[in-house]
Structure formats: structure tokens, C-alpha cells
Amino acid sequence: MFKLGLLASSAMTAVTLLLAGAPGGAYAQTAMHAASRDANARFLCTYGNFLVSSYYADDSGSSYSYAWRHVAVRIAGHGQTVRRIKVMEAQSASTSRSAFTVGIYSNTASGLPGNPIAVGKGKIGANCGPVQVSIPRTTLKSNQKYWIEERTSIPQDCSRHSTFCHSLAGLYWEADPNAKHRAYVQTYHLYQGPTGSSSSSTSPWTKQTQAPFFRLK
């Protein structure tokens, strides 16, 4: 009973974290430390950010909770070939993992993020700063829409634990005050109860008032 209560409490904490933030998805981050000597990088590390996260908790297989929060930005191709994506990143204080993915995704008929085209793995440093992520060489067709999307992931395996276990991956994708585009955010939450009951929900992609920083190279 105690473990079930702990799982339910942790699940609610995860949902709160995933949905946290001021309207628009970005908020001031006054306590962030920037390792970069570049003045623009230091400014971006204090201007605002978007939470990207994932969470998993398991009560020895009898019940579990899983949640994530993705952030994406729509772009237009200009016939350029892309090999790297530069982003500005900072760790969440409560994260247990520093790895994340960022990549180019297709645009669906409804104008929302679709399938991955070219995705690479990055790692957040101890301090806020730029991260360059290599992706498979990709040519973006002129006048075609694409998406740049960030995600985190965690292993959904608690088989080595005899009691409650949980894992949280969280990062802040720093906002760009000069961006003309806007970010979109989507969240997901699943809870599987010990009696086989379950509930899940996926939010629609929601447009924000700002956008995160990125550069294609």
C-alpha cells in the first residue's frame, strides 16, 4: 500500500513537472550558470527556456507510470544540406540523465510534427551552454516544411529492483528572443494500476508564444 501511494505521488509529481512553466512555455531562469564566454550564449541562458522531459516509475511490475514532454519548431527548407544542429541547453536540477535527442522530422498534412528524418544524440553539460549534435547528412527541399524536435528518453526497465524505482530525464531548451517562429509542445501520460486498470492521455500540439534557440549547419 505504501509503495502504491509512493508511485501515485511520484506520478503526480511527474505530471506537474511536465506541465510546469509560465504561459507560452518559457520562463525566466535567474539561477542558471553559463559556462560559455560568449555574451550571447550567456544571455540565452538567462532569457527563458522550454522544459523537455520524460519520466518512468515502477512498483515492481504491479503498477507503473510513464510521461514525457516534447518540444518542436517548424522550419522551411531552402535546398540546404544539414549535418549538425546547434542548440542551447541546460540541465534540470532533478534530472538523473543528461542525454537527449534532437533532429529533423517530417511535416504532416495537418501541419504538425511527423516522422523522424535525421536524428542525433546530444549530452547536456554541467552548465548551460551550446551543444552541437551531429545528424545524418540531410538535404532540406526548397519550400518544404520540416520540424526540429527535441526529446529525452529513459529506460523503462526496473527488473533489477525488488521495490519501487523511478527515473527522470529533464533539460531546458533555451529560448531565442529573436526567433520569428514559434514552438509547439506536446505531453503524454500513462498510468497502469495494479488491478490492470489504466489511463492515458496525449495533449494536442500546443503553440507557444516563443521559440527555442537552434542553428542548422
CSV table of C-alpha atoms in Angstrom, one decimal:
chain,number,residue,atom,x,y,z
A,1,MET,CA,0.0,0.0,0.0
A,2,PHE,CA,2.9,2.3,0.8
A,3,LYS,CA,4.6,1.6,-2.5
A,4,LEU,CA,1.4,2.2,-4.4
A,5,GLY,CA,0.9,5.5,-2.7
A,6,LEU,CA,4.5,6.4,-3.5
A,7,LEU,CA,4.0,5.6,-7.1
A,8,ALA,CA,0.8,7.6,-7.3
A,9,SER,CA,2.5,10.5,-5.6
A,10,SER,CA,5.5,10.3,-7.9
A,11,ALA,CA,3.3,10.1,-11.0
A,12,MET,CA,1.5,13.3,-9.9
A,13,THR,CA,4.9,15.0,-9.4
A,14,ALA,CA,5.9,13.9,-12.9
A,15,VAL,CA,2.8,15.3,-14.5
A,16,THR,CA,3.3,18.6,-12.5
A,17,LEU,CA,6.8,18.8,-13.8
A,18,LEU,CA,5.8,18.1,-17.4
A,19,LEU,CA,3.2,20.8,-17.4
A,20,ALA,CA,5.2,23.3,-15.4
A,21,GLY,CA,6.0,26.7,-16.7
A,22,ALA,CA,4.5,30.1,-17.4
A,23,PRO,CA,2.1,30.7,-20.3
A,24,GLY,CA,4.0,30.4,-23.5
A,25,GLY,CA,6.2,27.6,-22.3
A,26,ALA,CA,9.2,29.8,-21.5
A,27,TYR,CA,10.1,31.5,-18.2
A,28,ALA,CA,13.0,33.4,-16.6
A,29,GLN,CA,15.8,31.3,-15.2
A,30,THR,CA,17.7,33.6,-12.9
A,31,ALA,CA,19.8,30.9,-11.1
A,32,MET,CA,21.3,29.3,-14.3
A,33,HIS,CA,25.1,29.4,-14.7
A,34,ALA,CA,26.5,29.7,-18.3
A,35,ALA,CA,29.9,28.1,-19.0
A,36,SER,CA,30.3,29.9,-22.3
A,37,ARG,CA,32.4,33.0,-22.6
A,38,ASP,CA,30.2,34.2,-25.4
A,39,ALA,CA,27.9,37.1,-24.3
A,40,ASN,CA,25.0,35.9,-26.5
A,41,ALA,CA,25.2,32.4,-25.0
A,42,ARG,CA,25.2,33.8,-21.5
A,43,PHE,CA,22.1,35.9,-22.3
A,44,LEU,CA,20.2,33.0,-23.9
A,45,CYS,CA,20.9,31.0,-20.7
A,46,THR,CA,19.0,33.6,-18.6
A,47,TYR,CA,16.3,34.8,-21.0
A,48,GLY,CA,13.9,31.8,-20.8
A,49,ASN,CA,13.5,28.2,-21.7
A,50,PHE,CA,11.3,25.2,-22.6
A,51,LEU,CA,11.2,22.1,-20.5
A,52,VAL,CA,11.9,18.8,-22.4
A,53,SER,CA,11.4,15.7,-20.1
A,54,SER,CA,10.5,12.1,-19.6
A,55,TYR,CA,9.6,10.1,-16.5
A,56,TYR,CA,9.2,6.4,-15.6
A,57,ALA,CA,8.2,4.8,-12.3
A,58,ASP,CA,7.6,1.2,-11.5
A,59,ASP,CA,6.3,-0.6,-8.4
A,60,SER,CA,8.0,-4.0,-9.0
A,61,GLY,CA,5.8,-4.6,-12.1
A,62,SER,CA,2.5,-4.3,-10.3
A,63,SER,CA,1.9,-0.7,-11.4
A,64,TYR,CA,3.8,1.9,-13.3
A,65,SER,CA,3.6,5.4,-14.6
A,66,TYR,CA,5.2,6.9,-17.7
A,67,ALA,CA,5.2,10.5,-19.0
A,68,TRP,CA,7.0,12.8,-21.5
A,69,ARG,CA,7.1,16.3,-22.8
A,70,HIS,CA,8.4,17.1,-26.3
A,71,VAL,CA,9.2,20.5,-27.9
A,72,ALA,CA,9.3,21.2,-31.7
A,73,VAL,CA,9.7,24.1,-34.1
A,74,ARG,CA,8.6,24.3,-37.7
A,75,ILE,CA,11.0,25.4,-40.4
A,76,ALA,CA,11.1,25.8,-44.1
A,77,GLY,CA,13.7,24.1,-46.4
A,78,HIS,CA,15.9,26.1,-48.7
A,79,GLY,CA,17.7,23.4,-50.6
A,80,GLN,CA,20.5,23.4,-47.9
A,81,THR,CA,22.3,20.3,-46.7
A,82,VAL,CA,22.4,19.9,-42.9
A,83,ARG,CA,24.9,17.8,-40.9
A,84,ARG,CA,24.6,19.3,-37.4
A,85,ILE,CA,22.1,21.1,-35.2
A,86,LYS,CA,23.3,23.6,-32.6
A,87,VAL,CA,21.1,24.1,-29.6
A,88,MET,CA,21.4,25.9,-26.2
A,89,GLU,CA,20.8,23.5,-23.3
A,90,ALA,CA,20.8,23.4,-19.5
A,91,GLN,CA,20.1,20.5,-17.1
A,92,SER,CA,17.1,20.3,-14.9
A,93,ALA,CA,18.2,20.2,-11.2
A,94,SER,CA,16.2,17.0,-10.6
A,95,THR,CA,17.3,15.0,-13.7
A,96,SER,CA,19.0,11.7,-13.5
A,97,ARG,CA,20.2,11.6,-17.1
A,98,SER,CA,22.0,14.1,-19.4
A,99,ALA,CA,21.3,12.6,-22.8
A,100,PHE,CA,18.7,13.9,-25.3
A,101,THR,CA,17.9,13.7,-29.0
A,102,VAL,CA,17.3,16.5,-31.5
A,103,GLY,CA,16.6,16.1,-35.1
A,104,ILE,CA,14.6,16.8,-38.3
A,105,TYR,CA,11.1,15.5,-38.5
A,106,SER,CA,8.6,15.5,-41.3
A,107,ASN,CA,5.6,17.8,-41.6
A,108,THR,CA,2.2,16.1,-41.5
A,109,ALA,CA,-0.8,17.0,-43.7
A,110,SER,CA,-2.3,18.8,-40.7
A,111,GLY,CA,0.9,20.9,-40.3
A,112,LEU,CA,2.2,19.2,-37.2
A,113,PRO,CA,5.4,17.2,-36.4
A,114,GLY,CA,5.5,13.8,-38.1
A,115,ASN,CA,8.1,11.0,-38.5
A,116,PRO,CA,11.9,11.4,-37.8
A,117,ILE,CA,14.1,12.0,-40.8
A,118,ALA,CA,17.5,12.6,-39.3
A,119,VAL,CA,18.0,12.5,-35.5
A,120,GLY,CA,21.2,12.7,-33.4
A,121,LYS,CA,22.1,12.3,-29.8
A,122,GLY,CA,23.4,15.0,-27.5
A,123,LYS,CA,24.6,15.4,-24.0
A,124,ILE,CA,24.0,18.3,-21.6
A,125,GLY,CA,27.0,19.8,-19.8
A,126,ALA,CA,27.1,20.7,-16.2
A,127,ASN,CA,26.4,24.3,-17.0
A,128,CYS,CA,24.1,26.0,-19.5
A,129,GLY,CA,25.7,26.4,-23.0
A,130,PRO,CA,25.7,25.4,-26.6
A,131,VAL,CA,25.6,21.8,-27.7
A,132,GLN,CA,26.3,20.7,-31.3
A,133,VAL,CA,24.6,17.4,-32.3
A,134,SER,CA,25.6,15.5,-35.5
A,135,ILE,CA,22.9,14.1,-37.6
A,136,PRO,CA,22.9,12.0,-40.8
A,137,ARG,CA,23.6,14.3,-43.8
A,138,THR,CA,20.2,15.6,-44.9
A,139,THR,CA,19.1,17.9,-47.7
A,140,LEU,CA,16.0,20.1,-47.0
A,141,LYS,CA,14.0,20.6,-50.1
A,142,SER,CA,13.2,24.2,-51.0
A,143,ASN,CA,9.8,25.5,-49.8
A,144,GLN,CA,9.1,22.2,-48.0
A,145,LYS,CA,8.1,22.3,-44.3
A,146,TYR,CA,10.0,20.4,-41.6
A,147,TRP,CA,10.3,20.3,-37.8
A,148,ILE,CA,13.2,20.5,-35.4
A,149,GLU,CA,12.2,18.4,-32.4
A,150,GLU,CA,13.8,17.7,-29.0
A,151,ARG,CA,13.1,14.6,-26.8
A,152,THR,CA,14.6,12.9,-23.8
A,153,SER,CA,14.3,9.2,-23.2
A,154,ILE,CA,14.8,6.8,-20.2
A,155,PRO,CA,15.0,3.0,-20.0
A,156,GLN,CA,11.7,1.5,-18.9
A,157,ASP,CA,13.2,-1.4,-17.1
A,158,CYS,CA,13.0,-1.9,-13.3
A,159,SER,CA,13.7,-5.7,-13.4
A,160,ARG,CA,16.8,-5.3,-11.2
A,161,HIS,CA,14.8,-3.6,-8.5
A,162,SER,CA,12.8,-5.5,-5.9
A,163,THR,CA,10.9,-2.4,-4.8
A,164,PHE,CA,9.8,0.9,-6.2
A,165,CYS,CA,12.1,2.5,-8.8
A,166,HIS,CA,11.9,5.6,-10.9
A,167,SER,CA,13.9,7.7,-13.3
A,168,LEU,CA,13.6,11.3,-14.6
A,169,ALA,CA,15.3,12.9,-17.6
A,170,GLY,CA,14.8,16.6,-17.9
A,171,LEU,CA,16.5,19.5,-19.7
A,172,TYR,CA,15.8,23.1,-20.6
A,173,TRP,CA,16.0,24.1,-24.3
A,174,GLU,CA,16.9,27.8,-24.0
A,175,ALA,CA,14.6,30.3,-25.7
A,176,ASP,CA,15.6,32.7,-28.6
A,177,PRO,CA,14.2,36.2,-28.2
A,178,ASN,CA,14.9,37.0,-31.8
A,179,ALA,CA,13.1,34.0,-33.3
A,180,LYS,CA,10.2,34.7,-35.6
A,181,HIS,CA,9.0,31.1,-35.5
A,182,ARG,CA,7.1,29.7,-32.5
A,183,ALA,CA,7.5,26.4,-30.6
A,184,TYR,CA,4.9,23.7,-30.2
A,185,VAL,CA,4.7,21.5,-27.1
A,186,GLN,CA,3.1,18.0,-26.6
A,187,THR,CA,2.8,15.9,-23.4
A,188,TYR,CA,1.8,12.3,-22.7
A,189,HIS,CA,1.0,10.5,-19.5
A,190,LEU,CA,0.2,6.8,-18.9
A,191,TYR,CA,-0.7,5.1,-15.6
A,192,GLN,CA,-1.1,1.3,-15.3
A,193,GLY,CA,-2.8,0.3,-12.0
A,194,PRO,CA,-2.1,-3.0,-10.0
A,195,THR,CA,-5.5,-4.4,-10.9
A,196,GLY,CA,-5.0,-4.0,-14.7
A,197,SER,CA,-6.8,-0.7,-14.9
A,198,SER,CA,-5.1,2.0,-16.9
A,199,SER,CA,-5.4,5.6,-18.1
A,200,SER,CA,-3.5,7.6,-20.6
A,201,SER,CA,-3.7,11.0,-22.3
A,202,THR,CA,-1.9,12.8,-25.1
A,203,SER,CA,-2.2,16.5,-25.4
A,204,PRO,CA,-2.5,18.2,-28.8
A,205,TRP,CA,0.5,20.0,-30.1
A,206,THR,CA,0.1,23.4,-28.5
A,207,LYS,CA,1.6,26.6,-30.0
A,208,GLN,CA,3.7,28.7,-27.7
A,209,THR,CA,4.4,32.5,-27.6
A,210,GLN,CA,8.2,32.0,-28.1
A,211,ALA,CA,10.7,29.5,-29.6
A,212,PRO,CA,13.9,27.8,-28.5
A,213,PHE,CA,17.3,28.6,-30.0
A,214,PHE,CA,18.8,26.4,-32.7
A,215,ARG,CA,21.1,26.7,-35.7
A,216,LEU,CA,21.4,24.3,-38.7
A,217,LYS,CA,24.8,23.7,-40.1
